[in-house]
Coordinates of C-alpha atoms in Angstrom, one line a residue:
M51 CA 87.2 101.3 66.9
L52 CA 86.4 105.0 67.3
V53 CA 82.8 106.0 66.8
N54 CA 83.5 109.7 66.8
K55 CA 86.5 112.0 67.0
T56 CA 88.0 111.9 70.6
D57 CA 91.4 112.3 72.1
Y58 CA 91.2 108.7 73.6
Q59 CA 89.0 105.7 73.9
V60 CA 89.5 105.2 77.6
V61 CA 90.8 107.8 80.2
V62 CA 91.9 106.5 83.6
I63 CA 91.8 109.1 86.4
G64 CA 94.4 108.2 89.1
G65 CA 97.8 106.6 89.0
G66 CA 97.5 104.3 92.1
H67 CA 97.3 100.5 92.1
A68 CA 93.8 100.5 90.7
G69 CA 94.6 103.0 87.9
V70 CA 97.7 101.1 86.8
E71 CA 95.8 97.8 86.3
A72 CA 92.8 99.6 84.7
A73 CA 95.0 101.5 82.2
I74 CA 97.1 98.5 81.2
A75 CA 94.0 96.2 80.8
S76 CA 92.3 98.8 78.6
A77 CA 95.4 99.2 76.5
N78 CA 96.0 95.5 76.2
L79 CA 92.4 95.2 74.8
G80 CA 93.4 97.5 72.0
C81 CA 92.0 100.8 73.3
K82 CA 93.9 104.1 73.0
T83 CA 94.3 104.8 76.7
A84 CA 95.5 107.7 78.8
L85 CA 96.2 107.7 82.5
V86 CA 96.0 111.1 84.3
T87 CA 97.9 111.5 87.6
P88 CA 99.0 114.5 89.7
S89 CA 102.6 113.1 89.8
I90 CA 104.1 110.6 87.4
K91 CA 107.0 109.8 89.7
K92 CA 104.5 108.6 92.3
I93 CA 102.6 106.2 90.2
A94 CA 101.7 103.1 92.2
L95 CA 103.4 104.6 95.2
M96 CA 102.9 102.5 98.4
S97 CA 101.6 105.3 100.6
C98 CA 101.4 103.1 103.6
N99 CA 103.4 100.0 104.3
P100 CA 105.2 98.8 101.2
S101 CA 104.0 95.2 101.1
I102 CA 101.9 93.1 98.8
G103 CA 99.7 90.1 99.9
G104 CA 98.5 88.7 103.2
I105 CA 95.6 86.4 104.2
A106 CA 93.1 86.3 101.3
K107 CA 94.9 89.4 99.8
G108 CA 97.8 87.2 98.6
T109 CA 95.4 84.8 96.9
L110 CA 93.7 87.8 95.2
V111 CA 97.1 88.9 93.8
R112 CA 97.5 85.4 92.3
E113 CA 94.0 85.8 90.8
I114 CA 95.1 89.1 89.3
D115 CA 98.0 87.3 87.6
G116 CA 95.6 84.6 86.3
L117 CA 93.5 87.4 84.8
G118 CA 96.5 89.0 83.0
G119 CA 97.3 91.8 85.5
V120 CA 100.7 93.1 86.3
T121 CA 100.7 93.4 90.1
A122 CA 101.9 89.9 90.8
K123 CA 105.0 89.9 88.7
T124 CA 105.9 93.4 89.9
A125 CA 105.6 92.2 93.5
D126 CA 107.9 89.3 92.6
M127 CA 110.5 91.5 91.0
S128 CA 110.5 94.1 93.8
A129 CA 110.3 91.7 96.8
L130 CA 112.7 92.2 99.7
Q131 CA 111.3 89.6 102.1
F132 CA 108.7 86.7 101.8
R133 CA 106.5 85.3 104.4
M134 CA 103.6 82.8 104.3
L135 CA 101.1 83.9 106.9
N136 CA 98.6 81.7 108.7
M137 CA 100.7 78.6 108.4
K138 CA 99.4 77.3 111.7
K139 CA 96.2 76.5 109.8
G140 CA 95.7 74.4 106.7
P141 CA 97.2 75.4 103.3
A142 CA 93.8 76.4 102.0
V143 CA 94.0 79.7 104.0
W144 CA 97.7 80.4 103.8
G145 CA 98.5 84.0 102.9
P146 CA 101.6 84.8 100.8
R147 CA 103.0 88.3 101.5
V148 CA 106.1 90.2 100.4
Q149 CA 107.8 93.3 101.8
S150 CA 108.5 95.4 98.7
D151 CA 111.1 97.9 97.6
I152 CA 108.9 101.0 97.3
N153 CA 111.1 102.7 94.7
H154 CA 111.6 99.6 92.6
Y155 CA 107.9 98.8 92.6
T156 CA 107.0 102.3 91.3
A157 CA 109.6 102.2 88.6
L158 CA 108.4 98.8 87.4
Q159 CA 104.8 99.8 87.2
I160 CA 105.7 103.0 85.3
S161 CA 107.6 100.7 82.9
N162 CA 104.6 98.4 82.6
L163 CA 102.4 101.3 81.6
K164 CA 104.8 102.5 78.9
K165 CA 105.3 99.0 77.5
S166 CA 101.5 98.6 77.2
G167 CA 101.3 101.9 75.2
V168 CA 99.4 103.9 77.9
H169 CA 99.8 107.6 77.5
I170 CA 100.7 109.0 80.9
I171 CA 99.6 112.6 81.5
Q172 CA 100.7 114.6 84.6
G173 CA 97.7 116.7 85.7
L174 CA 94.8 117.1 88.1
V175 CA 91.3 116.4 86.9
T176 CA 88.9 119.0 88.2
S177 CA 85.5 118.0 86.7
F178 CA 83.7 115.8 84.2
V179 CA 82.3 117.1 80.9
G180 CA 78.9 116.2 79.7
P181 CA 75.7 114.7 81.3
N182 CA 75.9 111.8 83.7
S183 CA 74.3 109.5 81.2
Q184 CA 77.2 109.9 78.8
I185 CA 80.4 111.5 80.2
Q186 CA 82.3 113.1 77.3
G187 CA 85.5 114.3 78.8
V188 CA 87.4 115.7 81.8
N189 CA 88.7 119.2 82.6
L190 CA 92.2 119.6 84.0
S191 CA 93.5 122.2 86.4
D192 CA 95.7 123.8 83.7
G193 CA 92.7 124.6 81.6
S194 CA 93.0 121.8 79.1
K195 CA 90.3 119.2 78.4
L196 CA 90.5 115.5 77.4
T197 CA 87.7 113.8 75.5
S198 CA 87.1 110.0 75.6
L199 CA 84.5 107.3 75.0
A200 CA 84.8 105.7 78.5
F201 CA 86.4 106.6 81.8
V202 CA 87.7 104.8 84.9
L203 CA 87.8 106.8 88.1
A204 CA 90.5 105.5 90.4
A205 CA 91.1 108.5 92.7
G206 CA 92.1 106.5 95.8
T207 CA 92.1 108.7 98.9
F208 CA 92.4 112.0 96.9
L209 CA 88.7 112.9 96.6
N210 CA 88.6 115.9 99.0
G211 CA 91.3 114.2 100.9
M212 CA 92.1 115.8 104.3
L213 CA 95.1 114.9 106.4
H214 CA 95.0 115.0 110.2
R215 CA 97.7 115.0 112.8
G216 CA 96.9 116.3 116.3
K217 CA 95.1 119.6 116.0
T218 CA 96.5 120.2 112.5
T219 CA 94.4 119.5 109.4
W220 CA 95.5 120.1 105.8
P221 CA 94.3 119.1 102.3
G222 CA 95.9 116.2 100.5
G223 CA 95.4 112.6 99.3
R224 CA 98.6 111.7 101.1
R225 CA 101.5 113.5 102.6
G226 CA 103.1 115.9 100.1
D227 CA 100.3 115.6 97.5
V228 CA 97.2 117.6 96.5
S229 CA 93.6 116.9 97.2
S230 CA 91.0 116.6 94.5
V231 CA 88.6 119.1 96.0
S232 CA 87.1 120.4 92.7
L233 CA 86.5 116.9 91.3
E234 CA 84.8 115.8 94.5
K235 CA 82.5 118.8 94.4
D236 CA 81.6 118.0 90.8
I237 CA 80.7 114.5 91.8
R238 CA 78.4 115.8 94.6
D239 CA 76.9 118.4 92.3
R240 CA 76.0 115.6 89.9
M241 CA 74.0 114.1 92.7
F242 CA 76.1 110.9 93.2
H243 CA 75.7 109.6 96.7
V244 CA 79.0 109.6 98.7
K245 CA 80.3 109.1 102.2
R246 CA 83.5 109.7 104.1
F247 CA 85.9 107.0 105.2
K248 CA 89.3 107.4 106.8
T249 CA 92.6 105.5 106.9
G250 CA 96.0 106.2 108.4
T251 CA 99.7 105.5 108.3
S252 CA 102.5 104.9 110.7
P253 CA 105.6 107.0 111.4
R254 CA 109.0 106.2 109.8
V255 CA 112.2 106.0 111.8
L256 CA 115.9 106.2 110.7
R257 CA 117.4 102.7 110.8
K258 CA 120.7 103.8 112.3
S259 CA 118.9 105.3 115.4
I260 CA 117.3 101.9 116.3
N261 CA 119.1 99.4 118.6
L262 CA 118.4 96.3 116.5
D263 CA 120.0 94.1 119.1
L264 CA 117.0 94.5 121.4
L265 CA 114.5 93.5 118.7
E266 CA 113.1 90.1 117.8
L267 CA 114.0 88.9 114.3
Q268 CA 110.9 88.5 112.1
I269 CA 110.8 85.1 110.5
S270 CA 111.0 84.9 106.7
H271 CA 110.3 81.9 104.6
D272 CA 112.0 80.2 101.6
L273 CA 109.1 78.2 100.1
M274 CA 110.0 78.3 96.4
F275 CA 107.0 80.7 95.9
R276 CA 106.3 83.4 93.4
F277 CA 103.1 85.4 92.9
S278 CA 103.2 85.2 89.1
W279 CA 103.4 82.0 87.2
S280 CA 105.4 83.9 84.6
S281 CA 108.2 84.6 87.1
K282 CA 111.0 82.2 86.3
N283 CA 112.5 82.3 89.8
P284 CA 111.1 82.1 93.3
I285 CA 111.2 85.0 95.6
K286 CA 114.5 85.4 97.5
N287 CA 114.8 87.1 100.8
K288 CA 117.1 90.2 100.5
E289 CA 116.3 92.1 103.6
T290 CA 115.7 91.5 107.4
C291 CA 112.7 92.7 109.3
W292 CA 112.2 92.9 113.1
V293 CA 109.5 92.9 115.7
T294 CA 109.3 94.9 118.9
R295 CA 106.3 95.2 121.3
T296 CA 104.7 98.1 123.1
T297 CA 105.0 98.4 126.8
G298 CA 102.7 99.6 129.6
K299 CA 104.4 103.0 129.2
T300 CA 103.4 103.1 125.6
E301 CA 99.7 102.4 126.3
N302 CA 99.6 104.9 129.2
L303 CA 101.1 107.6 127.0
V304 CA 98.3 107.1 124.5
K305 CA 95.5 106.9 127.2
A306 CA 96.7 110.2 128.7
S307 CA 96.9 111.9 125.3
L308 CA 93.6 110.8 123.6
S309 CA 92.2 114.3 123.7
K310 CA 95.1 115.4 121.5
S311 CA 94.5 112.7 118.9
A312 CA 92.8 113.9 115.7
L313 CA 90.7 110.7 115.8
Y314 CA 89.5 111.1 119.4
S315 CA 89.1 114.8 119.5
G316 CA 86.3 114.8 117.0
R317 CA 88.2 116.3 114.1
I318 CA 87.7 113.1 112.0
T319 CA 84.2 112.0 111.2
G320 CA 84.9 109.3 108.6
K321 CA 84.7 105.6 109.6
G322 CA 88.1 103.9 109.8
P323 CA 89.1 100.3 109.0
R324 CA 88.2 97.8 111.8
Y325 CA 91.0 95.4 111.0
C326 CA 93.7 97.9 110.4
P327 CA 93.0 100.3 113.3
S328 CA 95.0 103.2 114.6
F329 CA 97.1 102.6 117.7
E330 CA 94.7 104.8 119.6
D331 CA 91.9 102.4 118.7
K332 CA 93.9 99.4 119.9
V333 CA 94.5 101.0 123.3
T334 CA 90.9 102.2 123.7
K335 CA 89.2 99.1 122.6
F336 CA 91.6 96.7 124.4
P337 CA 92.4 98.7 127.6
D338 CA 93.8 95.7 129.5
R339 CA 96.1 94.5 126.8
T340 CA 99.8 95.5 126.5
G341 CA 102.6 94.2 124.3
H342 CA 101.1 95.0 120.9
P343 CA 103.5 93.8 118.2
I344 CA 105.2 96.5 116.0
H345 CA 106.8 95.2 112.8
I346 CA 109.9 97.1 111.7
E347 CA 110.2 96.9 107.9
P348 CA 112.4 98.7 105.4
L349 CA 111.0 100.9 102.6
S350 CA 113.6 99.7 100.1
R351 CA 116.8 97.7 99.7
L352 CA 119.3 98.9 102.4
S353 CA 116.9 101.7 103.1
R354 CA 117.9 104.2 105.8
V355 CA 114.2 104.5 106.8
M356 CA 112.1 101.8 108.5
Y357 CA 108.3 101.6 108.6
L358 CA 106.7 100.9 112.0
N359 CA 103.9 98.6 110.9
G360 CA 101.2 98.5 113.6
L361 CA 101.6 102.0 114.9
S362 CA 99.2 104.0 112.7
T363 CA 98.4 107.2 114.6
S364 CA 97.1 110.7 114.2
M365 CA 98.7 111.9 117.5
P366 CA 100.7 115.2 117.5
E367 CA 104.3 115.0 116.6
E368 CA 105.6 115.5 120.2
I369 CA 103.3 112.6 121.4
Q370 CA 104.5 110.4 118.5
D371 CA 108.1 111.0 119.6
K372 CA 107.3 109.9 123.2
I373 CA 105.3 106.8 122.0
I374 CA 108.2 105.7 119.7
K375 CA 110.9 106.2 122.4
S376 CA 108.9 104.0 124.8
L377 CA 109.4 101.0 122.5
P378 CA 112.3 98.7 123.4
G379 CA 115.2 99.5 121.1
F380 CA 113.8 102.9 120.2
E381 CA 115.1 104.9 123.1
N382 CA 117.2 107.1 120.8
A383 CA 115.0 106.8 117.7
I384 CA 115.0 109.6 115.1
V385 CA 111.7 110.1 113.3
S386 CA 112.0 110.7 109.6
A387 CA 108.2 111.1 108.9
Y388 CA 105.3 111.2 111.3
G389 CA 102.1 109.2 111.0
Y390 CA 98.8 110.8 110.1
S391 CA 95.2 110.0 109.2
V392 CA 93.6 110.7 105.9
E393 CA 89.8 111.3 105.5
Y394 CA 88.4 110.9 102.0
T395 CA 85.2 110.6 99.9
C396 CA 84.0 107.3 98.4
F397 CA 80.7 106.2 96.8
E398 CA 77.8 104.9 98.8
T399 CA 76.4 101.4 98.3
G400 CA 73.9 101.3 95.4
E401 CA 75.8 103.8 93.2
F402 CA 77.7 101.1 91.1
D403 CA 76.9 97.7 89.7
R404 CA 78.8 94.4 89.4
N405 CA 80.5 95.7 86.3
L406 CA 81.8 98.5 88.5
K407 CA 79.9 101.0 86.3
L408 CA 78.2 103.9 88.1
L409 CA 74.5 103.3 87.6
K410 CA 73.6 106.8 86.5
T411 CA 76.1 106.6 83.6
S412 CA 76.8 104.5 80.6
N413 CA 80.5 104.9 80.4
L414 CA 82.0 105.9 83.8
F415 CA 83.6 103.0 85.8
V416 CA 85.0 103.2 89.4
S417 CA 87.7 101.2 91.2
G418 CA 89.8 101.1 94.3
Q419 CA 89.2 102.9 97.6
I420 CA 86.4 105.1 96.2
L421 CA 84.4 101.8 96.1
G422 CA 84.9 101.6 99.9
T423 CA 87.8 99.1 99.7
S424 CA 91.1 99.2 101.6
G425 CA 94.5 97.9 100.5
Y426 CA 96.6 97.8 97.4
E427 CA 95.5 94.3 96.4
E428 CA 91.7 95.1 96.5
A429 CA 92.4 98.3 94.5
A430 CA 94.5 96.5 91.8
A431 CA 91.9 93.8 91.3
T432 CA 88.9 96.2 91.0
G433 CA 91.0 98.4 88.7
L434 CA 91.7 95.4 86.4
L435 CA 87.9 94.7 86.2
A436 CA 86.9 98.3 85.7
G437 CA 89.6 98.8 83.0
V438 CA 88.4 95.7 81.1
N439 CA 84.7 96.7 81.2
A440 CA 85.5 100.3 80.2
A441 CA 87.4 99.0 77.1
K442 CA 84.6 96.5 76.3
T443 CA 82.1 99.4 76.5
V444 CA 84.1 101.2 73.8
L445 CA 84.4 98.1 71.7
G446 CA 80.8 97.2 71.9
L447 CA 81.4 93.9 73.7
S448 CA 79.6 92.3 76.6
L449 CA 80.8 93.3 80.1
V450 CA 82.0 90.8 82.5
V451 CA 81.1 90.0 86.1
P452 CA 83.2 87.7 88.4
N453 CA 81.5 84.8 90.2
R454 CA 81.9 84.8 94.0
M455 CA 82.1 81.0 94.1
N456 CA 85.1 81.0 91.9
S457 CA 87.2 84.0 93.0
Y458 CA 87.9 86.4 95.8
L459 CA 87.4 89.1 93.2
G460 CA 83.9 87.9 92.8
V461 CA 83.4 87.8 96.6
M462 CA 84.6 91.4 96.9
V463 CA 82.5 92.8 94.1
D464 CA 79.4 90.9 95.2
D465 CA 79.9 92.0 98.8
L466 CA 80.4 95.7 97.8
V467 CA 77.3 95.7 95.6
S468 CA 74.8 93.6 97.5
R469 CA 75.9 94.2 101.1
G470 CA 77.8 97.5 101.0
T471 CA 80.3 98.4 103.7
E472 CA 80.1 100.6 106.7
E473 CA 83.9 100.8 107.0
P474 CA 86.8 100.4 104.6
Y475 CA 86.3 96.9 103.2
R476 CA 89.1 94.3 103.7
L477 CA 89.2 90.8 102.2
F478 CA 89.3 87.8 104.5
S479 CA 89.0 84.2 103.7
S480 CA 85.9 84.0 106.0
R481 CA 84.0 86.3 103.6
S482 CA 83.7 83.3 101.2
E483 CA 81.4 80.3 101.5
N484 CA 83.8 78.5 99.2
R485 CA 87.0 79.5 100.9
L486 CA 88.6 76.0 101.0
N487 CA 88.5 76.1 97.2
L488 CA 89.6 79.7 96.8
R489 CA 93.3 78.9 97.5
Q490 CA 96.4 80.7 96.2
D491 CA 97.8 77.5 94.6
N492 CA 94.8 77.0 92.2
A493 CA 94.0 80.7 91.5
D494 CA 94.9 80.4 87.8
R495 CA 92.7 77.4 87.2
R496 CA 89.7 79.0 89.0
V497 CA 89.8 82.3 87.1
H498 CA 90.9 81.0 83.7
S499 CA 87.4 81.0 82.2
L500 CA 86.9 84.5 83.4
S501 CA 90.3 85.5 81.9
L502 CA 89.2 84.2 78.5
E503 CA 85.9 86.2 78.8
M504 CA 87.9 89.3 79.7
G505 CA 90.4 88.8 76.9
T506 CA 93.3 90.0 79.0
L507 CA 95.7 87.0 78.9
S508 CA 98.5 87.1 76.4
S509 CA 99.1 84.2 74.0
E510 CA 102.2 83.3 76.0
K511 CA 100.2 83.1 79.2
I512 CA 97.5 81.0 77.6
Q513 CA 100.0 78.6 76.4
S514 CA 101.8 78.5 79.8
F515 CA 98.4 77.7 81.4
A516 CA 97.7 74.9 79.0
Q517 CA 101.1 73.4 79.9
R518 CA 100.3 73.5 83.6
Q519 CA 96.9 71.9 82.9
E520 CA 98.7 69.1 81.1
M521 CA 101.0 68.6 84.1
Y522 CA 98.0 68.6 86.5
Q523 CA 96.2 65.9 84.5
Y524 CA 99.5 63.9 84.2
Y525 CA 100.0 63.9 88.0
L526 CA 96.4 63.1 88.7
T527 CA 96.5 60.1 86.4
A528 CA 99.8 58.9 87.9
M529 CA 98.4 59.2 91.4
A530 CA 95.2 57.4 90.6
G531 CA 97.2 54.5 89.1
K532 CA 99.6 53.8 91.9
R533 CA 99.2 52.3 95.4
V534 CA 101.4 52.7 98.4
K535 CA 101.0 50.0 101.1
G536 CA 97.8 49.0 99.4
K537 CA 96.3 52.5 99.3
L538 CA 95.8 54.6 96.1
I539 CA 97.8 57.8 96.3
T540 CA 94.6 59.7 95.5
D541 CA 93.1 58.4 98.8
L542 CA 96.3 59.0 100.8
C543 CA 96.2 62.7 99.8
K544 CA 93.0 63.1 101.9
R545 CA 95.0 62.4 105.0
P546 CA 96.0 65.6 106.8
E547 CA 99.6 64.5 107.4
V548 CA 100.3 63.7 103.7
S549 CA 102.0 66.6 101.9
P550 CA 102.8 67.3 98.3
S551 CA 106.5 66.5 99.0
D552 CA 105.3 63.1 100.3
V553 CA 103.4 62.5 97.1
A554 CA 106.4 63.4 95.0
S555 CA 108.4 60.8 97.0
F556 CA 105.7 58.2 96.4
L557 CA 105.9 58.9 92.6
N558 CA 109.7 58.9 92.7
M559 CA 109.8 62.4 91.3
K560 CA 112.9 64.5 92.0
G561 CA 114.1 67.9 90.8
L562 CA 110.7 69.3 89.9
S563 CA 110.6 72.7 88.2
L564 CA 108.5 75.5 89.8
N565 CA 105.6 74.8 87.5
Q566 CA 105.7 71.1 88.1
S567 CA 105.9 71.5 91.8
D568 CA 103.0 74.0 91.7
S569 CA 100.8 71.7 89.6
L570 CA 101.5 68.7 91.9
S571 CA 100.7 70.7 95.0
T572 CA 97.4 71.8 93.4
V573 CA 96.4 68.2 92.6
V574 CA 97.2 67.1 96.2
L575 CA 95.3 70.0 97.8
D576 CA 92.3 69.6 95.4
L577 CA 92.0 65.9 96.6
K578 CA 92.7 66.8 100.2
Y579 CA 89.9 69.4 100.4
M580 CA 87.4 67.7 98.0
G581 CA 85.1 66.5 100.8
Y582 CA 85.2 69.9 102.5
V583 CA 84.5 71.8 99.3
K584 CA 81.5 69.5 98.6
R585 CA 80.2 70.1 102.2
A586 CA 80.7 73.9 101.7
K587 CA 78.5 73.9 98.6
K588 CA 75.9 71.8 100.5
R589 CA 75.9 74.4 103.3
H590 CA 75.5 77.1 100.7
E591 CA 72.4 75.3 99.4
V592 CA 71.1 74.7 102.9
R593 CA 71.5 78.4 103.7
R594 CA 69.3 79.2 100.6
R595 CA 66.6 76.8 102.0
Y596 CA 66.9 78.3 105.5
G597 CA 66.7 81.9 104.2
Q598 CA 63.1 82.5 105.3
V599 CA 63.5 80.7 108.7
S600 CA 62.7 83.1 111.6
L601 CA 65.6 84.4 113.7
E602 CA 63.3 86.3 116.0
F603 CA 63.6 83.6 118.7
I604 CA 67.3 84.4 119.2
E605 CA 67.2 87.1 121.9
D606 CA 70.9 87.4 122.4
Y607 CA 73.4 86.6 119.6
N608 CA 76.2 86.7 122.2
L609 CA 75.1 83.2 123.0
V610 CA 75.6 82.0 119.4
L611 CA 79.2 80.9 119.7
T612 CA 79.5 79.8 116.1
I613 CA 79.7 83.4 114.8
S614 CA 82.2 86.2 115.2
I615 CA 82.1 89.0 117.8
E616 CA 81.6 91.6 115.0
A617 CA 78.6 89.6 113.7
R618 CA 77.1 89.3 117.2
E619 CA 77.3 93.1 117.7
A620 CA 75.6 93.8 114.4
L621 CA 72.9 91.2 114.8
N622 CA 72.1 92.3 118.3
R623 CA 71.8 95.9 117.0
I624 CA 69.8 95.2 113.8
K625 CA 67.8 92.1 114.9
P626 CA 67.0 90.7 111.4
S627 CA 63.8 88.6 111.2
N628 CA 65.4 85.9 109.0
L629 CA 68.6 84.7 107.4
F630 CA 68.1 86.6 104.2
E631 CA 67.9 89.8 106.1
A632 CA 71.1 88.8 108.1
E633 CA 72.9 88.1 104.8
V634 CA 72.9 91.8 103.7
I635 CA 74.4 93.1 106.9
P636 CA 78.0 94.2 106.1
A637 CA 79.4 92.9 109.4
V638 CA 78.0 89.4 108.8
R639 CA 80.4 87.4 106.8
Q640 CA 79.8 84.1 104.9
A641 CA 81.4 82.2 107.8
D642 CA 78.9 83.8 110.2
L643 CA 76.0 82.8 108.0
D644 CA 77.3 79.2 108.0
G645 CA 77.5 79.5 111.8
L646 CA 73.9 80.6 112.0
V647 CA 72.8 77.7 109.8
L648 CA 74.7 75.3 112.2
H649 CA 73.0 77.0 115.2
L650 CA 69.6 76.6 113.5
M651 CA 70.2 73.0 112.6
R652 CA 71.3 72.1 116.1
G653 CA 68.4 73.7 117.8
D654 CA 64.7 73.0 117.7
V655 CA 63.7 76.1 115.8
S656 CA 60.5 77.2 114.2
R657 CA 60.3 77.1 110.5
E658 CA 57.6 79.6 110.3
T659 CA 58.3 83.0 108.7

């Protein structure tokens, strides 16, 4: 319901993965919504590697589907290859991932926007209109103005984006696109606190110039999986990917050329992602290591161009040529696009709340990389939440906040708000204290109450979920009422060697549909991890009790073997006095806090504060 005459009820600024989910969520809640983007044909373009999912990230994509978002089904429909990562560990931390068709993915997301009734406007936003407390509109570079009741800023890497390669620097949010210099200046002039981060991308090589016979075939999986529960068919592998490895010659080339790198010559000041580093970082931080894996992945179906995943670099073009030709199978490689780094502006910790609203405003929400995140999946999830809360602001409804104990979305939002991030934030299962329950198989069940609060699920999806719930209860009852060799099936499920397929055999169930198979798997895994989940919750409670326990007796955290190397570095640098102070350090994850609790419980420590 409009409270005054405006062009729109919600305007979304940015057409990336965050902007798409934000605009569709707003439109689905009944708001007249516009999405403004510099290039319509590049909506939801995968600027870096065209893939969706991974460890924790794949689970987040399933949460997006359970919350009514479109990323999951689009990933299914555009998938070229499917892999389940982390399978050497238990299924609780498996990471579904697809290699996507870059062109098909973009076309599908544009179609999703149009089907939802979103008005797509090609243009560049240069500034906001009105006071911070109540933004009234946006100015566009062509001189026009759009007015609205609420806004979602999803500018990705475009806020004063600067591209770097060797000694060359030029403005842009990505190669071939503009930089939002004026909008970034307006944000700074409005006294919002911001910082600079950086990310990068790898070179692309013509497929025909690669000797594929010298490469290792990358294993794909056929596990009857799909990201969206509304997809009728599982993902099928349509393309082949390969792996090569760097050689000593590769590393030596980089070491000898570090002064020419934009990253190591001092041209870049923004902090880059620790867990998706440039190749220069890999060589510098691990000087004795060679044989770094490089994944060769197509950009689209039968694409003539292959992406070199793992070779992100800001070296000059002539050095990139030499690096690529040093790889086995790439002696005659022809580069179609060189790698580069992009430096961009994002908001500081403390500028936004758990609704993803900027604290100085009543109607401006933020999502994606300007929150300090990295990755398409994190962007899409925060976009969905920001779009919902922008629409609810217009409609006069209560805003929603995800719970970190129930979802990776909640983990991410809570981390960004309470801890902040000193580098582009990436989701990991170790960030959650309840990670054995935050699985990809049960994502729809975990976020269903939040989805009802958000109001984003269609009636068809609500009905489908109810049917899966009935299946879940049916299988649980059947398993609780049957014994195998004197043991209840519900007890057998707790054994690590018993799988969902074993349980199906115990129950004489054959030819299960996708939904039936999914529901049975969730029952089995819920039973298998029940004890671990209870212990995780207990550790969470213990950590609350241990919060004021002194840590000052720990002189060297390198001796605390139950925490990560990253946490040891940060704790040795900051020296928190107690666990509560350690908890807000960005480099210290939930798994590290659990490790500190274990260390405290094992030792004879003082309980004085």
